C-alpha cells in the first residue's frame, strides 16, 4: 500500500526506473532477476523521485535491492573528478 499525495505509480520493469544498461544487464544476466519484486515495484519510483520511503516486507522480498538501485543510479550520475580532486 502506498500512502501520500501524488505518489508515483509502481513500475512494471527495471527499465522504467532509468537504470543504466550496465545495471540492467547485471540484474538480468547475473542475478537472473527479470522483473521487480512487489516491494521494488512500489518503492523504486518513490525513492527515485526523492520521496521518503519506509518499506515493510518479509525477509527475502527484495527490500535491500529496492534501496540500493537508486543509490547506484545516483552514484553513476555524478560528474567525474577533476585532476587533483579526491572526491566528496
Coordinates of N, CA, C and O in Angstrom, one line a residue:
X1 N 0.9 -1.2 0.0 CA 0.0 0.0 0.0 C 0.9 1.2 0.0 O 1.8 1.3 0.8
X2 N 0.6 2.2 -0.8 CA 1.3 3.4 -0.9 C 0.5 4.5 -0.4 O -0.7 4.6 -0.8
X3 N 1.1 5.3 0.5 CA 0.3 6.5 1.0 C 1.0 7.8 0.6 O 2.2 7.8 0.2
X4 N 0.3 8.8 0.8 CA 0.9 10.1 0.4 C 0.2 10.7 -0.8 O -0.4 10.0 -1.6
X5 N 0.4 12.0 -1.0 CA -0.2 12.6 -2.2 C 0.7 12.5 -3.4 O 1.9 12.6 -3.3
X6 N 0.1 12.3 -4.5 CA 0.8 12.2 -5.8 C 1.9 11.2 -5.8 O 3.0 11.5 -6.4
X7 N 1.7 10.1 -5.2 CA 2.8 9.1 -5.2 C 2.9 8.5 -6.6 O 1.9 8.3 -7.3
X8 N 4.2 8.3 -7.0 CA 4.4 7.8 -8.4 C 3.8 6.4 -8.5 O 3.7 5.6 -7.5
X9 N 3.4 6.0 -9.7 CA 2.8 4.7 -10.0 C 3.9 3.7 -9.9 O 5.1 4.0 -10.2
X10 N 3.6 2.4 -9.5 CA 4.6 1.4 -9.5 C 5.1 1.1 -10.9 O 4.4 1.3 -11.9
X11 N 6.3 0.6 -10.9 CA 6.9 0.2 -12.2 C 6.7 -1.3 -12.5 O 6.5 -2.0 -11.6
X12 N 6.7 -1.6 -13.8 CA 6.5 -3.0 -14.2 C 7.8 -3.6 -14.6 O 7.9 -4.9 -14.5
X13 N 8.8 -2.8 -14.9 CA 10.1 -3.3 -15.4 C 11.2 -2.4 -14.8 O 11.0 -1.3 -14.4
X14 N 12.4 -3.0 -14.7 CA 13.5 -2.2 -14.2 C 13.9 -1.1 -15.2 O 14.4 -0.1 -14.8
X15 N 13.6 -1.3 -16.5 CA 14.0 -0.3 -17.5 C 13.2 1.0 -17.3 O 13.7 2.0 -17.6
X16 N 12.0 0.9 -16.6 CA 11.2 2.1 -16.4 C 11.9 3.0 -15.3 O 11.4 4.1 -15.0
X17 N 12.9 2.4 -14.6 CA 13.5 3.1 -13.5 C 14.6 4.1 -13.9 O 15.2 4.7 -13.0
X18 N 15.0 4.1 -15.1 CA 16.1 4.9 -15.5 C 17.5 4.4 -15.2 O 18.4 5.1 -15.0
X19 N 17.6 3.1 -15.0 CA 18.8 2.4 -14.6 C 19.7 2.3 -15.9 O 19.2 2.2 -17.0
X20 N 21.0 2.3 -15.7 CA 21.9 2.2 -16.8 C 21.8 0.8 -17.4 O 21.4 -0.2 -16.8
X21 N 22.3 0.7 -18.6 CA 22.3 -0.6 -19.3 C 23.2 -1.6 -18.6 O 22.9 -2.8 -18.5
X22 N 24.2 -1.1 -18.0 CA 25.1 -2.0 -17.2 C 24.4 -2.6 -16.0 O 24.5 -3.8 -15.8
X23 N 23.7 -1.8 -15.3 CA 23.0 -2.3 -14.1 C 21.9 -3.3 -14.6 O 21.7 -4.3 -14.0
X24 N 21.1 -2.9 -15.6 CA 20.1 -3.8 -16.2 C 20.7 -5.2 -16.6 O 20.1 -6.2 -16.3
X25 N 21.9 -5.1 -17.2 CA 22.5 -6.4 -17.6 C 22.9 -7.3 -16.4 O 22.7 -8.5 -16.4
X26 N 23.4 -6.6 -15.4 CA 23.7 -7.4 -14.1 C 22.5 -8.0 -13.5 O 22.5 -9.2 -13.1
X27 N 21.4 -7.3 -13.5 CA 20.2 -7.8 -12.9 C 19.7 -9.0 -13.7 O 19.3 -10.0 -13.1
X28 N 19.6 -8.9 -15.0 CA 19.0 -10.0 -15.8 C 20.0 -11.1 -16.0 O 19.6 -12.3 -15.9
X29 N 21.3 -10.9 -16.3 CA 22.2 -11.9 -16.7 C 22.9 -12.6 -15.6 O 23.3 -13.7 -15.7
X30 N 23.2 -11.8 -14.5 CA 24.0 -12.4 -13.4 C 23.1 -12.7 -12.2 O 23.4 -13.7 -11.6
X31 N 22.1 -11.9 -12.0 CA 21.3 -12.2 -10.8 C 20.0 -12.9 -11.2 O 19.2 -13.3 -10.3
X32 N 19.7 -13.0 -12.5 CA 18.5 -13.6 -13.0 C 17.2 -13.0 -12.5 O 16.3 -13.7 -12.1
X33 N 17.2 -11.7 -12.4 CA 16.0 -11.0 -11.9 C 15.4 -10.3 -13.1 O 16.0 -9.3 -13.6
X34 N 14.3 -10.8 -13.7 CA 13.7 -10.2 -14.9 C 12.8 -9.0 -14.6 O 12.8 -8.1 -15.3
X35 N 12.1 -9.1 -13.5 CA 11.1 -8.1 -13.2 C 11.2 -7.7 -11.7 O 11.7 -8.5 -10.9
X36 N 10.9 -6.5 -11.4 CA 11.0 -6.1 -9.9 C 10.0 -6.9 -9.1 O 8.9 -7.2 -9.5
X37 N 10.4 -7.2 -7.9 CA 9.5 -7.8 -6.9 C 8.5 -6.7 -6.5 O 8.7 -5.5 -6.7
X38 N 7.5 -7.1 -5.8 CA 6.4 -6.1 -5.5 C 6.9 -4.9 -4.7 O 6.6 -3.8 -4.9
X39 N 7.8 -5.2 -3.6 CA 8.3 -4.1 -2.8 C 9.1 -3.1 -3.7 O 9.1 -1.9 -3.5
X40 N 9.9 -3.7 -4.6 CA 10.7 -2.9 -5.5 C 9.9 -2.1 -6.5 O 10.1 -0.9 -6.7
X41 N 8.8 -2.7 -7.0 CA 7.9 -2.0 -8.0 C 7.3 -0.8 -7.3 O 7.1 0.2 -8.0
X42 N 7.0 -0.9 -6.1 CA 6.4 0.3 -5.4 C 7.4 1.3 -4.9 O 7.2 2.5 -4.9
X43 N 8.5 0.8 -4.3 CA 9.5 1.7 -3.7 C 10.4 2.4 -4.7 O 10.7 3.6 -4.5
X44 N 10.8 1.8 -5.8 CA 11.8 2.4 -6.7 C 11.3 3.7 -7.2 O 12.1 4.7 -7.2
X45 N 10.1 3.8 -7.8 CA 9.7 5.2 -8.3 C 9.6 6.2 -7.2 O 10.0 7.4 -7.5
X46 N 9.2 5.9 -6.0 CA 9.1 6.8 -5.0 C 10.5 7.3 -4.5 O 10.8 8.5 -4.4
X47 N 11.4 6.4 -4.4 CA 12.8 6.7 -3.9 C 13.5 7.6 -5.0 O 14.1 8.6 -4.7
X48 N 13.3 7.2 -6.3 CA 14.0 7.9 -7.4 C 13.3 9.3 -7.6 O 13.9 10.1 -8.2
X49 N 12.1 9.5 -7.1 CA 11.5 10.8 -7.1 C 11.9 11.6 -5.9 O 11.4 12.8 -5.8
X50 N 12.8 11.1 -5.1 CA 13.3 11.9 -3.9 C 12.3 11.8 -2.7 O 12.5 12.7 -1.8
X51 N 11.4 10.9 -2.7 CA 10.5 10.8 -1.6 C 11.0 9.9 -0.5 O 11.8 9.0 -0.7
X52 N 10.6 10.1 0.7 CA 10.9 9.3 1.8 C 10.1 8.0 1.7 O 8.9 8.0 1.4
X53 N 10.8 6.9 2.0 CA 10.1 5.6 1.9 C 10.4 4.7 3.1 O 11.6 4.7 3.6
X54 N 9.4 4.1 3.7 CA 9.6 3.0 4.7 C 9.0 1.8 4.0 O 7.8 1.7 3.8
X55 N 9.8 0.8 3.8 CA 9.4 -0.4 3.2 C 9.3 -1.5 4.2 O 10.3 -1.8 4.8
X56 N 8.1 -2.1 4.3 CA 7.9 -3.2 5.3 C 7.5 -4.5 4.5 O 6.5 -4.5 3.9
X57 N 8.4 -5.5 4.6 CA 8.1 -6.7 3.9 C 8.9 -7.8 4.5 O 9.8 -7.6 5.3
X58 N 8.6 -9.1 4.2 CA 9.3 -10.2 4.7 C 10.7 -10.3 4.3 O 11.1 -9.7 3.2
X59 N 11.5 -11.0 5.0 CA 12.9 -11.3 4.6 C 12.9 -12.0 3.3 O 12.1 -12.9 3.0
X60 N 13.8 -11.5 2.4 CA 13.9 -12.1 1.1 C 13.0 -11.5 0.0 O 12.9 -12.0 -1.1
X61 N 12.3 -10.4 0.4 CA 11.3 -9.9 -0.5 C 11.9 -8.8 -1.5 O 11.2 -8.4 -2.4
X62 N 13.2 -8.5 -1.3 CA 13.8 -7.5 -2.2 C 14.0 -6.1 -1.7 O 14.3 -5.2 -2.5
X63 N 13.8 -5.9 -0.4 CA 13.9 -4.5 0.1 C 15.3 -3.9 -0.1 O 15.4 -2.8 -0.5
X64 N 16.3 -4.7 0.2 CA 17.7 -4.1 0.1 C 18.0 -3.6 -1.3 O 18.5 -2.6 -1.5
X65 N 17.6 -4.4 -2.3 CA 17.8 -4.0 -3.7 C 17.0 -2.8 -4.1 O 17.4 -1.9 -4.8
X66 N 15.8 -2.7 -3.5 CA 15.0 -1.5 -3.7 C 15.7 -0.2 -3.2 O 15.4 0.8 -3.8
X67 N 16.5 -0.3 -2.2 CA 17.2 0.9 -1.7 C 18.5 1.0 -2.4 O 19.0 2.1 -2.6
X68 N 19.2 -0.1 -2.9 CA 20.5 0.0 -3.5 C 20.4 0.5 -4.9 O 21.3 1.3 -5.4
X69 N 19.4 0.2 -5.7 CA 19.4 0.6 -7.1 C 19.3 2.1 -7.3 O 20.0 2.6 -8.1
X70 N 18.5 2.8 -6.5 CA 18.5 4.3 -6.6 C 19.9 4.9 -6.3 O 20.3 5.8 -6.9
X71 N 20.5 4.3 -5.3 CA 21.8 4.7 -4.9 C 22.8 4.5 -6.0 O 23.6 5.4 -6.3
X72 N 22.8 3.4 -6.6 CA 23.7 3.1 -7.7 C 23.5 4.1 -8.9 O 24.4 4.5 -9.5
X73 N 22.2 4.4 -9.2 CA 21.9 5.3 -10.3 C 22.4 6.7 -9.9 O 23.0 7.4 -10.7
X74 N 22.3 7.1 -8.6 CA 22.7 8.4 -8.2 C 24.3 8.5 -8.3 O 24.8 9.5 -8.8
X75 N 25.0 7.5 -7.9 CA 26.4 7.4 -8.0 C 26.9 7.5 -9.5 O 27.8 8.3 -9.8
X76 N 26.2 6.8 -10.3 CA 26.5 6.8 -11.7 C 26.3 8.1 -12.4 O 26.9 8.4 -13.4
X77 N 25.4 8.9 -11.9 CA 25.0 10.2 -12.5 C 26.0 11.3 -12.0 O 25.9 12.4 -12.6
X78 N 26.9 11.0 -11.1 CA 27.8 12.1 -10.6 C 28.9 12.4 -11.7 O 29.3 11.5 -12.4
X79 N 29.2 13.7 -11.8 CA 30.3 14.0 -12.7 C 31.6 13.4 -12.3 O 31.9 13.2 -11.1
X80 N 32.5 13.2 -13.2 CA 33.8 12.7 -12.9 C 34.7 13.7 -12.1 O 34.4 14.9 -12.1
X81 N 35.7 13.2 -11.4 CA 36.5 14.1 -10.7 C 37.5 14.8 -11.6 O 38.0 14.2 -12.6
X82 N 37.8 16.0 -11.3 CA 38.9 16.8 -12.0 C 40.2 16.3 -11.4 O 40.3 15.7 -10.4
X83 N 41.2 16.7 -12.2 CA 42.6 16.4 -11.7 C 42.9 17.0 -10.4 O 42.6 18.2 -10.2
X84 N 43.4 16.3 -9.5 CA 43.7 16.8 -8.1 C 42.5 16.7 -7.1 O 42.7 16.9 -6.0
X85 N 41.3 16.3 -7.6 CA 40.2 16.2 -6.7 C 40.2 14.8 -6.1 O 40.6 13.8 -6.8
X86 N 39.8 14.7 -4.8 CA 39.8 13.4 -4.2 C 38.4 12.8 -3.9 O 38.3 11.8 -3.4
X87 N 37.4 13.6 -4.3 CA 36.0 13.2 -4.1 C 35.4 13.9 -2.9 O 36.0 14.8 -2.3
X88 N 34.2 13.5 -2.7 CA 33.4 14.1 -1.6 C 34.0 13.9 -0.2 O 34.6 13.0 0.0

